Short mmCIF file of C-alpha atoms in Angstrom, two decimals:
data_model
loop_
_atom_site.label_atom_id
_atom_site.label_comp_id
_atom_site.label_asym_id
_atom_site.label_seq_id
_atom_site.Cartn_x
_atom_site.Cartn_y
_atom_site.Cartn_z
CA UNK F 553 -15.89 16.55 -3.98
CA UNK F 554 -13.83 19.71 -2.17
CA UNK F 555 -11.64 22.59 -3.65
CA UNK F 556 -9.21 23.78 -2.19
CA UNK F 557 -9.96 27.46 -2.52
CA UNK F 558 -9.02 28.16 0.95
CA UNK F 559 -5.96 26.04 0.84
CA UNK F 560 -4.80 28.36 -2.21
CA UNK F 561 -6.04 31.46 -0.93
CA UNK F 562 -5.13 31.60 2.95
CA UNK F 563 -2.15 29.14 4.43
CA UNK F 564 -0.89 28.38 0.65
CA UNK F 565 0.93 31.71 0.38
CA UNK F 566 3.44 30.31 2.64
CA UNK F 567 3.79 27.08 0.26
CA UNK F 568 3.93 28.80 -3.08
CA UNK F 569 7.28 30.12 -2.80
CA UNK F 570 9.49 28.80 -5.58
CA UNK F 571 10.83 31.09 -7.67
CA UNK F 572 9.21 28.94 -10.80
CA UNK F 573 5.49 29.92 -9.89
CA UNK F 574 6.82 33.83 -10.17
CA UNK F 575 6.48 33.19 -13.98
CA UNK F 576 2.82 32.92 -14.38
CA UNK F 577 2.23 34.14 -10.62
CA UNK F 578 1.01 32.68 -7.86
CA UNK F 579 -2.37 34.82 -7.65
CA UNK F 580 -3.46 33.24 -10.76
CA UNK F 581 -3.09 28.98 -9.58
CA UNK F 582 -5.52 26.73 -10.69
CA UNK F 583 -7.84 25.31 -8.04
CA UNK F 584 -5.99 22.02 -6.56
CA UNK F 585 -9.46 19.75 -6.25
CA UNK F 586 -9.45 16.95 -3.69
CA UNK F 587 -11.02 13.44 -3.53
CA UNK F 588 -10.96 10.90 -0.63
CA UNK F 589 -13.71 8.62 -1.52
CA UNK F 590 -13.09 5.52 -3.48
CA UNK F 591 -16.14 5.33 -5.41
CA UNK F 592 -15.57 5.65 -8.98
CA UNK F 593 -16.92 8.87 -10.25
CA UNK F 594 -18.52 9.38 -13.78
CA UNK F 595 -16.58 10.64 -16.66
CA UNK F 596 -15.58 14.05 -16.55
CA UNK F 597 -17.16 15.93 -20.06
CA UNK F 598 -15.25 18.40 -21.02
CA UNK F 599 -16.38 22.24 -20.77
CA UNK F 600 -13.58 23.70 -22.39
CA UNK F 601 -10.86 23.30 -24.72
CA UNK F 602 -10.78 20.28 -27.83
CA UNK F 603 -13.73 17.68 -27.62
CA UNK F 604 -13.05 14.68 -26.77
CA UNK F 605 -14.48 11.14 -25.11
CA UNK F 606 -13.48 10.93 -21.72
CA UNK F 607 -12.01 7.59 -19.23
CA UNK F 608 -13.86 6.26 -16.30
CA UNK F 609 -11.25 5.62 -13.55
CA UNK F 610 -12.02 2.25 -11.75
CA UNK F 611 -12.36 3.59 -7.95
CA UNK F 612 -11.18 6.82 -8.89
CA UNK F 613 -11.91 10.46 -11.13
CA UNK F 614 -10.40 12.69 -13.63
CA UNK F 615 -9.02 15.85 -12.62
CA UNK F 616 -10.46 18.86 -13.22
CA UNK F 617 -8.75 21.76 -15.51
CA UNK F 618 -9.14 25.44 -16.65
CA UNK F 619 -8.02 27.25 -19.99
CA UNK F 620 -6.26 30.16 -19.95
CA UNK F 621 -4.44 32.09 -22.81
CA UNK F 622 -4.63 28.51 -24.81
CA UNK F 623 -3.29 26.45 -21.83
CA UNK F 624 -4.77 23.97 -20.37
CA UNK F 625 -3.50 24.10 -16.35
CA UNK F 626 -3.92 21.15 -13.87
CA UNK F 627 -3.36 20.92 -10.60
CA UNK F 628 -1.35 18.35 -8.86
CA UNK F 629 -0.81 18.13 -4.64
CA UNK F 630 1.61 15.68 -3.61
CA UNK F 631 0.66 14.95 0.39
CA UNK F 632 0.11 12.54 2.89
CA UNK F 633 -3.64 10.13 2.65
CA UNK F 634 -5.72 7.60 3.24
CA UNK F 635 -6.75 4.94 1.64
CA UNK F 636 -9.23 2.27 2.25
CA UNK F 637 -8.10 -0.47 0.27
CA UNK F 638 -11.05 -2.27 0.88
CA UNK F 639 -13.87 -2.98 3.22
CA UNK F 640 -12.32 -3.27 6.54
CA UNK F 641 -8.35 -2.05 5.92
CA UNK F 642 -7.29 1.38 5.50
CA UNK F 643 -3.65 2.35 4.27
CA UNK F 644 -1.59 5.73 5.07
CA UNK F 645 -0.06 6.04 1.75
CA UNK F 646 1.50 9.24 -0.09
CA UNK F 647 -0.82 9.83 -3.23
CA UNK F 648 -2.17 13.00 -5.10
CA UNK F 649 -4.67 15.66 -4.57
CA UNK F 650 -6.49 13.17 -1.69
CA UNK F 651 -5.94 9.88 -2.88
CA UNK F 652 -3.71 7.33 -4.47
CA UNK F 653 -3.61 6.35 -6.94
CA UNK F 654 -3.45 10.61 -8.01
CA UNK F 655 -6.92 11.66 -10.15
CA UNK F 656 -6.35 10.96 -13.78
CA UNK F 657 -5.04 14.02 -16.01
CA UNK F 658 -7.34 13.78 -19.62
CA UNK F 659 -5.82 16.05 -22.82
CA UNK F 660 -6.00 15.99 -26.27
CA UNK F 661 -3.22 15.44 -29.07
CA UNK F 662 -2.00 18.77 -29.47
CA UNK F 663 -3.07 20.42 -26.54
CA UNK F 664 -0.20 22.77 -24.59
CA UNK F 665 -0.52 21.96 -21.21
CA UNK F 666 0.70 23.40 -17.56
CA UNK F 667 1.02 21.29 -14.68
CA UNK F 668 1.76 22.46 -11.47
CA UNK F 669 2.87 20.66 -8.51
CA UNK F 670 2.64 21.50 -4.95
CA UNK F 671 4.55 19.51 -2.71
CA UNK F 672 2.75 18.57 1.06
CA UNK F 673 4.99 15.56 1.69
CA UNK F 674 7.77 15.72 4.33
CA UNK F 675 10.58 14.93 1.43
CA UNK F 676 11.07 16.49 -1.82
CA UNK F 677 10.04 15.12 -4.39
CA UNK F 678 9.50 15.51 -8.66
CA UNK F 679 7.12 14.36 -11.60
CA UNK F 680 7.91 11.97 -14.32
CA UNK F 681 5.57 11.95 -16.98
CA UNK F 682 6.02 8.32 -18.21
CA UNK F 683 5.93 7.66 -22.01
CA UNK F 684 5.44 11.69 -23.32
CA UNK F 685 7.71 12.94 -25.65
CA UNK F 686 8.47 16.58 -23.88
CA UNK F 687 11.31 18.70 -23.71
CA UNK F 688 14.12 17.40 -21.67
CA UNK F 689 14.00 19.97 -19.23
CA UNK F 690 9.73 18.83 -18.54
CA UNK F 691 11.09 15.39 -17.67
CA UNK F 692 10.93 15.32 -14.22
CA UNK F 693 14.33 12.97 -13.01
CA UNK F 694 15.34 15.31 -9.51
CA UNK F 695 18.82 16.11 -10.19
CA UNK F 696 19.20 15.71 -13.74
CA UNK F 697 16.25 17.97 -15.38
CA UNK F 698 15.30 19.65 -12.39
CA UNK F 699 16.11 20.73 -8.94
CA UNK F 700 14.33 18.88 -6.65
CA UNK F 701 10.49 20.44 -5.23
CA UNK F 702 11.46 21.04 -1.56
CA UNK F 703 8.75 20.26 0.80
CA UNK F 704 6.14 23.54 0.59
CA UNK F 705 7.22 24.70 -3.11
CA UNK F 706 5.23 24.76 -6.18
CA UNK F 707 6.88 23.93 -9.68
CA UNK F 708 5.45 24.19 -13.05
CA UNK F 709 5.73 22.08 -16.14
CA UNK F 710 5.10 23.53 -19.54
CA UNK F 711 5.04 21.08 -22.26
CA UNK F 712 2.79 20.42 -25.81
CA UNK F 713 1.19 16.81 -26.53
CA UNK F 714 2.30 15.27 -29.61
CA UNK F 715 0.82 12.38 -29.92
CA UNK F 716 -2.62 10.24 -28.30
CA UNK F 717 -2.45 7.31 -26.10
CA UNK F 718 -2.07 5.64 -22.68
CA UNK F 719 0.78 7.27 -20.32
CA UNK F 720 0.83 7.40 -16.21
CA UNK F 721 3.08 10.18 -14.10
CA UNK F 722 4.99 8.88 -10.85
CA UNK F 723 7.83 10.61 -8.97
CA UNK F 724 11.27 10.78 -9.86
CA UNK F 725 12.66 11.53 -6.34
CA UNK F 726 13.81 9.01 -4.14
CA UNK F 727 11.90 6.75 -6.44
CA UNK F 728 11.58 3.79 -4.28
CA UNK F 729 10.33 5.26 -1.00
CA UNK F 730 7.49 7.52 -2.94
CA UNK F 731 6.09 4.66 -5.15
CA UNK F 732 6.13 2.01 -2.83
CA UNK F 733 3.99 4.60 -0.48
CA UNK F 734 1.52 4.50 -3.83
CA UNK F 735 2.33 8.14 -5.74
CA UNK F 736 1.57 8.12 -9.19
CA UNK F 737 -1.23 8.46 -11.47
CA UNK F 738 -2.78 7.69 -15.27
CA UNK F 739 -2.50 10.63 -17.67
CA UNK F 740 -4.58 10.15 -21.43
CA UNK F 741 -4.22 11.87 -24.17
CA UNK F 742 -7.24 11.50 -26.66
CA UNK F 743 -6.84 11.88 -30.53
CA UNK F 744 -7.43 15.48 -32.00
CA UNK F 745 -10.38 13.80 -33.90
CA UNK F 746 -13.46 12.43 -31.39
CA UNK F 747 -13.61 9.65 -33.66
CA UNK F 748 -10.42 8.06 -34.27
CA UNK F 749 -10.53 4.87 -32.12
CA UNK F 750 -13.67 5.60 -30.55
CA UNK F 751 -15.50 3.54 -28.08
CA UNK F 752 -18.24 2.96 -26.05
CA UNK F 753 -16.59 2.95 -22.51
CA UNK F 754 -13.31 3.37 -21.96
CA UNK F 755 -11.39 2.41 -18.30
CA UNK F 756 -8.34 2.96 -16.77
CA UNK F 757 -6.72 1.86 -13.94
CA UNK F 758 -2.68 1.10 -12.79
CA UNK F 759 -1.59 -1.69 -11.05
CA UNK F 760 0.30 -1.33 -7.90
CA UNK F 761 1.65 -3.46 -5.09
CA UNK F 762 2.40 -3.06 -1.06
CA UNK F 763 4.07 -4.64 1.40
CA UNK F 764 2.07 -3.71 4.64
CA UNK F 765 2.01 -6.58 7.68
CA UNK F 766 -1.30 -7.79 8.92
CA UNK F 767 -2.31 -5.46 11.60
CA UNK F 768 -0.43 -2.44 10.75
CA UNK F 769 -1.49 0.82 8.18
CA UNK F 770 2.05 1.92 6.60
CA UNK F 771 3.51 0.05 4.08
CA UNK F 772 7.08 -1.52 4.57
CA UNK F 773 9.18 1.20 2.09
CA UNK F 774 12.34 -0.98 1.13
CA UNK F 775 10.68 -4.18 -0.21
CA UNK F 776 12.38 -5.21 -3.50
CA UNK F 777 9.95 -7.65 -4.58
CA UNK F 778 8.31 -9.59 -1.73
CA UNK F 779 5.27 -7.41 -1.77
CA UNK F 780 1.90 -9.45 0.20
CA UNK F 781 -0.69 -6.92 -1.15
CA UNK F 782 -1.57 -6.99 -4.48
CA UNK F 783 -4.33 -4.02 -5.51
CA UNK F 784 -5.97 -1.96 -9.11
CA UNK F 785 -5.69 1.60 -8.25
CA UNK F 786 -5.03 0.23 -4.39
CA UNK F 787 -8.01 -1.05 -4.03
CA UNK F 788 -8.08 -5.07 -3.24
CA UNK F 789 -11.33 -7.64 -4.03
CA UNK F 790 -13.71 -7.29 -2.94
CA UNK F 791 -13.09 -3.51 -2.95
CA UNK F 792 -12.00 -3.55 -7.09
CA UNK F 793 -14.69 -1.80 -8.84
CA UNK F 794 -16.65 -3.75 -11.19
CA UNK F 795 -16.58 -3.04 -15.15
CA UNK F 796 -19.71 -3.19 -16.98
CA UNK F 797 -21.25 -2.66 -20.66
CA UNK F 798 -24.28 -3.34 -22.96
CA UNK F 799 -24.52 -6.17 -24.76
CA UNK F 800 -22.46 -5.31 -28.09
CA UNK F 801 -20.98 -2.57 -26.68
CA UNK F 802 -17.08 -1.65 -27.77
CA UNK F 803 -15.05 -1.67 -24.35
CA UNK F 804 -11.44 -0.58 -24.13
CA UNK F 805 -9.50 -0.96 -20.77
CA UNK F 806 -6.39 0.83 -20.50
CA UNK F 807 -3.58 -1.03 -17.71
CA UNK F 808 -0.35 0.79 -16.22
CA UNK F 809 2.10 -1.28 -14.21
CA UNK F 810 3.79 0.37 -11.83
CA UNK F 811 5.10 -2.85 -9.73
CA UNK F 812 8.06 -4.66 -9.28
CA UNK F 813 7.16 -7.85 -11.57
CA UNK F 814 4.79 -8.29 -14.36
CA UNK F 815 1.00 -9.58 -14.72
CA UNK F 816 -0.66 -11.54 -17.23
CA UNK F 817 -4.14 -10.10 -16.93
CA UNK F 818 -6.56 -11.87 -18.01
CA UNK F 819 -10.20 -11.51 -19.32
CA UNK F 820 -13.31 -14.10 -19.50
CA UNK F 821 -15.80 -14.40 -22.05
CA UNK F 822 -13.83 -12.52 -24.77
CA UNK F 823 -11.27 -12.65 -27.47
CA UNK F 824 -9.30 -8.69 -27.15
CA UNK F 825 -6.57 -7.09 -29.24
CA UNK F 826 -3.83 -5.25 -27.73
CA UNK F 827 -4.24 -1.48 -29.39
CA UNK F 828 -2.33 0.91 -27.49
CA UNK F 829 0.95 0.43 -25.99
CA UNK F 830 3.60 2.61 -24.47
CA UNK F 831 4.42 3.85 -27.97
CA UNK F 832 1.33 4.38 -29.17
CA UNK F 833 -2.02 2.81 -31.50
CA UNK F 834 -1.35 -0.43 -32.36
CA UNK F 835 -2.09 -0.78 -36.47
CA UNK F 836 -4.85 -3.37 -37.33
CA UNK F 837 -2.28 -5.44 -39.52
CA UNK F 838 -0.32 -5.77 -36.28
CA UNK F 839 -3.17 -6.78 -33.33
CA UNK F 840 -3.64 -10.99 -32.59
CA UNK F 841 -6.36 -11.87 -30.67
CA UNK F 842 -5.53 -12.47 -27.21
CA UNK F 843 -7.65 -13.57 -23.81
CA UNK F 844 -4.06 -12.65 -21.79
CA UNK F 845 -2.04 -9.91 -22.12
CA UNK F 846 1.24 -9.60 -20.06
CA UNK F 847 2.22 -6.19 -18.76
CA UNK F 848 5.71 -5.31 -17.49
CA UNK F 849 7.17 -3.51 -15.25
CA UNK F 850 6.74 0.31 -16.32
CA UNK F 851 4.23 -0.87 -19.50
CA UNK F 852 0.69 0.48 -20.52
CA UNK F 853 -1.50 -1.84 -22.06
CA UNK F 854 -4.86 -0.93 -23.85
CA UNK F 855 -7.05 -3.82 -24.49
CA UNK F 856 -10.03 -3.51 -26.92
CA UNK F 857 -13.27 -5.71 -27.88
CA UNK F 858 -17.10 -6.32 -28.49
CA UNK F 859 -18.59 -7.49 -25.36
CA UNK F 860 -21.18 -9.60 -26.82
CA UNK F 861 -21.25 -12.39 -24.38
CA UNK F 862 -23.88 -11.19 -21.62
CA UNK F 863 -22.66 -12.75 -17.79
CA UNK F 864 -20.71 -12.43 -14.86
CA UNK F 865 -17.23 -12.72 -16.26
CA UNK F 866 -13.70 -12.75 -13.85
CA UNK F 867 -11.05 -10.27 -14.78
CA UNK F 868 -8.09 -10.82 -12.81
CA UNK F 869 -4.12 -10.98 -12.70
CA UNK F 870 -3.23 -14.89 -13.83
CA UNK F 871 -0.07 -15.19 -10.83
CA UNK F 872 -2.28 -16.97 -8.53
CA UNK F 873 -0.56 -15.55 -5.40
CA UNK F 874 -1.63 -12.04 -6.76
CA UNK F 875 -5.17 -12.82 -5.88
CA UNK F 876 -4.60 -13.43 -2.55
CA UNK F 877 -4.20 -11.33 0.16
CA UNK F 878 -1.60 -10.50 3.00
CA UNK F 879 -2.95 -13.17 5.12
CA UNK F 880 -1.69 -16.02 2.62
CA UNK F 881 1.87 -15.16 2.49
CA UNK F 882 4.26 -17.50 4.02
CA UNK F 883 1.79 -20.07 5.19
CA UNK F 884 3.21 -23.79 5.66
CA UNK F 885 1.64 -26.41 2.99
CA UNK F 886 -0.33 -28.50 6.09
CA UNK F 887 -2.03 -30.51 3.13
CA UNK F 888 -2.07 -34.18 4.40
CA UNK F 889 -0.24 -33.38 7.55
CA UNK F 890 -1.57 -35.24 11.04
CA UNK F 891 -2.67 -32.60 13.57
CA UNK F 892 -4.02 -34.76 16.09
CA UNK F 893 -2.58 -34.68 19.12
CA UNK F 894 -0.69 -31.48 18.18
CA UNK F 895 -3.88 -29.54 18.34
CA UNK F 896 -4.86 -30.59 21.56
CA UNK F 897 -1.86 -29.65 23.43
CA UNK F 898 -1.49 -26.10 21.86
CA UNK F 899 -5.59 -25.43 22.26
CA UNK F 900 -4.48 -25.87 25.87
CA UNK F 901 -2.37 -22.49 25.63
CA UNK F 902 -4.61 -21.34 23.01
CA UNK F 903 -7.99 -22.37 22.86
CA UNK F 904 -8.86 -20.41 19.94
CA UNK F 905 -6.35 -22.51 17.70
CA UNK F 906 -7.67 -24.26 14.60
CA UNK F 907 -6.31 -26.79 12.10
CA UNK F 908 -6.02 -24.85 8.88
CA UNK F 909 -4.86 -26.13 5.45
CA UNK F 910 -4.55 -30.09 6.09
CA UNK F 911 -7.42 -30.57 3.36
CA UNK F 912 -6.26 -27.32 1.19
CA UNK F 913 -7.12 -23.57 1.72
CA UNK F 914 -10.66 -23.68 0.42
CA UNK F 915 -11.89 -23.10 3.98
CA UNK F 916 -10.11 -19.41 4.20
CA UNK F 917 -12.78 -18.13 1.71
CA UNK F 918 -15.93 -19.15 4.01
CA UNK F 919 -15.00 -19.71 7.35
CA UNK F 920 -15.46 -16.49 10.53
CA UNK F 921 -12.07 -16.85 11.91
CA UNK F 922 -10.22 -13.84 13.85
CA UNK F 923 -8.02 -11.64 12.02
CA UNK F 924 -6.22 -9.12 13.20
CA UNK F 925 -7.68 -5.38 13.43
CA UNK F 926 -7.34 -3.33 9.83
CA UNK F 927 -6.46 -6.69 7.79
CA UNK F 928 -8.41 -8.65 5.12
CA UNK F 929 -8.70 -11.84 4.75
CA UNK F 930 -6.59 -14.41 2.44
CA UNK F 931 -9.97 -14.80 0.41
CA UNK F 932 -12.63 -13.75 0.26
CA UNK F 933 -16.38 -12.63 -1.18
CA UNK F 934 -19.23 -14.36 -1.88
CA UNK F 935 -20.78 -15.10 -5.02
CA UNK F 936 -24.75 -16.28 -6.15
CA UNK F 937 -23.44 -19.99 -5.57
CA UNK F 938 -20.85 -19.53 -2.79
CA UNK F 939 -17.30 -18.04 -1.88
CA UNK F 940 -15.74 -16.64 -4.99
CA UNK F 941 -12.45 -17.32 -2.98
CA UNK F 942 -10.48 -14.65 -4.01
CA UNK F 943 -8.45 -11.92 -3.21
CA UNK F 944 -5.98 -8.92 -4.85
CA UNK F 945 -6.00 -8.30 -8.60
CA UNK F 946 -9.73 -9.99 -9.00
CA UNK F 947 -12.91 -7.85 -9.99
CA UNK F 948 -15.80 -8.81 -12.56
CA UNK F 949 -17.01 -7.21 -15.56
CA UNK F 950 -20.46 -7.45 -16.49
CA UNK F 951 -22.61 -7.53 -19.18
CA UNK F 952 -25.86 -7.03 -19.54
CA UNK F 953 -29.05 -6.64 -22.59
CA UNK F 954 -30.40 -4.15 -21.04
CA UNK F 955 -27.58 -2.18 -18.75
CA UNK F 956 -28.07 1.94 -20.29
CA UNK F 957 -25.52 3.63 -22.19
CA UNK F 958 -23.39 5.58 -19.96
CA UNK F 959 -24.78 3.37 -16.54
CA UNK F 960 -21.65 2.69 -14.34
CA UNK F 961 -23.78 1.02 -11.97
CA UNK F 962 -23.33 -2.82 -10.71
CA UNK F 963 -26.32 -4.38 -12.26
CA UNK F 964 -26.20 -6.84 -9.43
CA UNK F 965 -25.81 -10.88 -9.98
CA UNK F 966 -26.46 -12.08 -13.47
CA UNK F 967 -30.12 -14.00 -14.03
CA UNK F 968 -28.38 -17.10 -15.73
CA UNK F 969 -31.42 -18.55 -18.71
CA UNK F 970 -32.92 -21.98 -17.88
CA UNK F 971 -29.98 -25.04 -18.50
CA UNK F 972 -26.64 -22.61 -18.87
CA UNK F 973 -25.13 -23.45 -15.25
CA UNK F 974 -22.73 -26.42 -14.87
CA UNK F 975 -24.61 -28.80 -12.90
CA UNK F 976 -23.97 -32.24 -10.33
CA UNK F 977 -23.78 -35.57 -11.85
CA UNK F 978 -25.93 -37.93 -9.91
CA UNK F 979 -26.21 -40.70 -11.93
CA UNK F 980 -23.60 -43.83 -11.69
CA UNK F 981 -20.45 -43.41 -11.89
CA UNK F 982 -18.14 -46.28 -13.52
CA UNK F 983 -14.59 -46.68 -12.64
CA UNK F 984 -12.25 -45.17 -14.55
CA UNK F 985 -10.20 -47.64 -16.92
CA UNK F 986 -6.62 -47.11 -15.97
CA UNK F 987 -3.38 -48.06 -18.81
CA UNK F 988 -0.96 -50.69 -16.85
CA UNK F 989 2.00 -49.07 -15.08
CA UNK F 990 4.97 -50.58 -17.18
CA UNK F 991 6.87 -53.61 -15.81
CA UNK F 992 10.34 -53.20 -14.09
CA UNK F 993 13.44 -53.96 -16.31
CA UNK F 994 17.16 -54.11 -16.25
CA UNK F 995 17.02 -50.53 -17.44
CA UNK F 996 14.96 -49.58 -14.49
CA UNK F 997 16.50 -47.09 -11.75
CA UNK F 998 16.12 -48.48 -7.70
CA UNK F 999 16.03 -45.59 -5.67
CA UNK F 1000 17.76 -46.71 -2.03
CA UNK F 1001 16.34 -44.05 0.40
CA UNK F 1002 19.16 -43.12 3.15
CA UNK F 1003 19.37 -44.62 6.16
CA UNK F 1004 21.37 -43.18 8.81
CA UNK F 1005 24.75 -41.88 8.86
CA UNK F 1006 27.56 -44.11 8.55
CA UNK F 1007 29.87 -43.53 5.69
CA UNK F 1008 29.66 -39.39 6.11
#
């Protein structure tokens, strides 16, 4: 990880010009910190200020803070970056401080906290801090609680938390534009007492969704819900970090949705409770156990429960289209359909051709066909017993006896105990008995297919 000391102490004094910074003075700016790389960093501990338990960001890190005079100040920098979505296909997005999603922002119930934002894009632009309950003028809608943050100006938002749970911050500024180029972030506030709610890892991560062509780096802008990439904290399988825990460990995972439709994630190998939603902790009284939990447009989700099942288990959005990747959108159904002949004559133009899809898409996930430069394919990864086929919103968590408290690492493929894998049938197989198809009556309907025109 950079700073950005030189940023804030050499060409910054041109950027920090707005007259808001004046107020606690530009001299005395937090460090803006900066990270590109998409591994998934280790919780941040705090140093300073109330204790508390911190998040692990799935491909991503917490942002660092400073106290001063009972604040605690963050840094935000709206810009320009890159991210590698996964293996082999790199986006220019807008994002935060390096990267987008932005780094999560961790506080505490009660904490007073200053935020300020420097704005690198080319547009203005504004923070909305999704879910808080601030003062009206900290809300962050350009126009109507704020002036705009002109390109190369710094604003500041003062504001107190008053209650824990799971919230996000995206733009308010030409909304559209800035969040379909992937700007916004996961902000947690932790209860004023370490143990309220406490467990044993906690994860967060947003969902997000972009509309960028095979071949090409910038996502299309004014998509309304026709997106063909479907990423966690814009990453896509296989490049979704995996989840892990100890046998019997208490996991919670905490979900923003910050696309244009819902997703019914889903969890293997457990029964969770919903216990944190947009408003807050979820009661006991009120929490059903669930192995699916939709999330809307604009919701946050927590999810909690034991994970006492050791294994490989799939996590993944249930829209089946969300697991693929740009490569499957608008492809023909070719099940059943008769390329021969067809294929010969266009293999004369283009000898590369191949039949695709005439026995299903199964193939996509294992076969070495071309794709275009910076695209991935419509499925892929590989698995201990083949192609996982799959693409998108799909990661694993894992959970092993023996994985160490506080061990973020993959633990690689899990050793599956003597007789626990489904296995091939190879002994006879009888016919299946089949019920009668009922016999034709006066009641029953003739369907006369068309044939030709006359009459119209």
């Amino acid at each position: 990880m950079t700073n950005r000391r030189d940023f804030l102490h050499g060409a910054a004094a041109g950027l920090l010009g707005a007259a808001t910074v004046s107020r606690v003075g530009a001299a005395s700016l937090p460090e803006a910190a900066i990270q590109t790389s998409p591994t998934m960093q280790p919780p941040l501990q705090p140093t300073s200020g109330r204790p508390y338990n911190p998040v692990v960001t799935l491909n991503g890190w917490t942002l660092p803070w400073r106290m001063k005079n009972g604040w605690k100040e963050f840094h935000l920098v709206a810009e320009p970056v890159v991210r590698e979505i996964a293996p082999g296909m790199k986006a220019n997005l807008w994002g935060y401080n390096g990267q987008s999603p932005g780094p999560t922002i961790e506080c505490v119930e009660g904490d007073k906290v200053r935020i300020f934002v420097t704005n690198k894009l080319p547009e203005h632009t504004t923070v909305h801090w999704h879910g808080i309950l601030l003062p009206n003028g900290m809300d962050g809608v350009g126009g109507l609680n704020q002036p705009q943050i002109k390109p190369g100006k710094t604003f500041v938002y003062e504001f107190e938390m008053t209650k824990s749970g799971t919230f996000m911050y995206h733009p308010h500024a030409d909304e559209m534009t800035q969040m379909a180029m992937g700007m916004m972030g996961f902000l947690v506030v932790h209860p004023k007492n370490p143990a309220f709610m406490r467990v044993d890892r906690d994860y967060v991560f947003l969902i997000n969704a972009y509309d960028i062509d095979p071949g090409s780096y910038t996502p299309r802008v004014n998509t309304m819900t026709d997106f063909n990439l479907w990423t966690w904290n814009s990453r896509a399988f296989p490049g979704i970090d995996t989840l892990v825990a100890r046998t019997n460990e208490r996991v919670r995972i905490r979900i923003g949705n910050l696309t244009m439709t819902n997703h019914p994630i889903h969890l293997h190998g457990v029964d969770f409770e919903v216990t944190c939603t947009d408003g807050g902790w979820v009661p006991k009284s009120a929490r059903w156990p669930e192995v699916t939990t939709d999330v809307a447009v604009g919701q946050m989700r927590a999810i909690e429960f034991v994970a006492n099942r050791p294994g490989d288990w799939a996590f993944h959005c249930h829209k089946s289209h969300h697991t693929m990747n740009a490569m499957g959108h608008d492809v023909p159904n070719m099940i059943g359909v008769d390329h021969r002949g067809i294929v010969e004559k266009i293999q004369k133009l283009v000898p590369d051709y191949m039949v695709m899809g005439e026995r299903g898409m199964a193939d996509m996930g294992e076969m070495e066909m071309p794709l275009p430069d910076n695209t991935l394919p419509m499925m892929t990864g590989m698995g201990q017993f083949g192609p996982i086929e799959m693409g998108g919103m799909f990661t694993t968590f894992k959970v092993r006896d023996n994985q160490k408290t506080g061990d973020y690492k993959d633990p690689g493929p899990y050793q599956y105990p003597k007789g626990t894998v489904a296995y091939e049938w190879t002994g006879e197989l009888a016919e299946p008995t089949r019920a009668p198809a009922p016999a034709a009556d006066e009641k029953t309907v003739t369907v006369i297919k068309p044939n030709g025109h006359s009459g119209h």
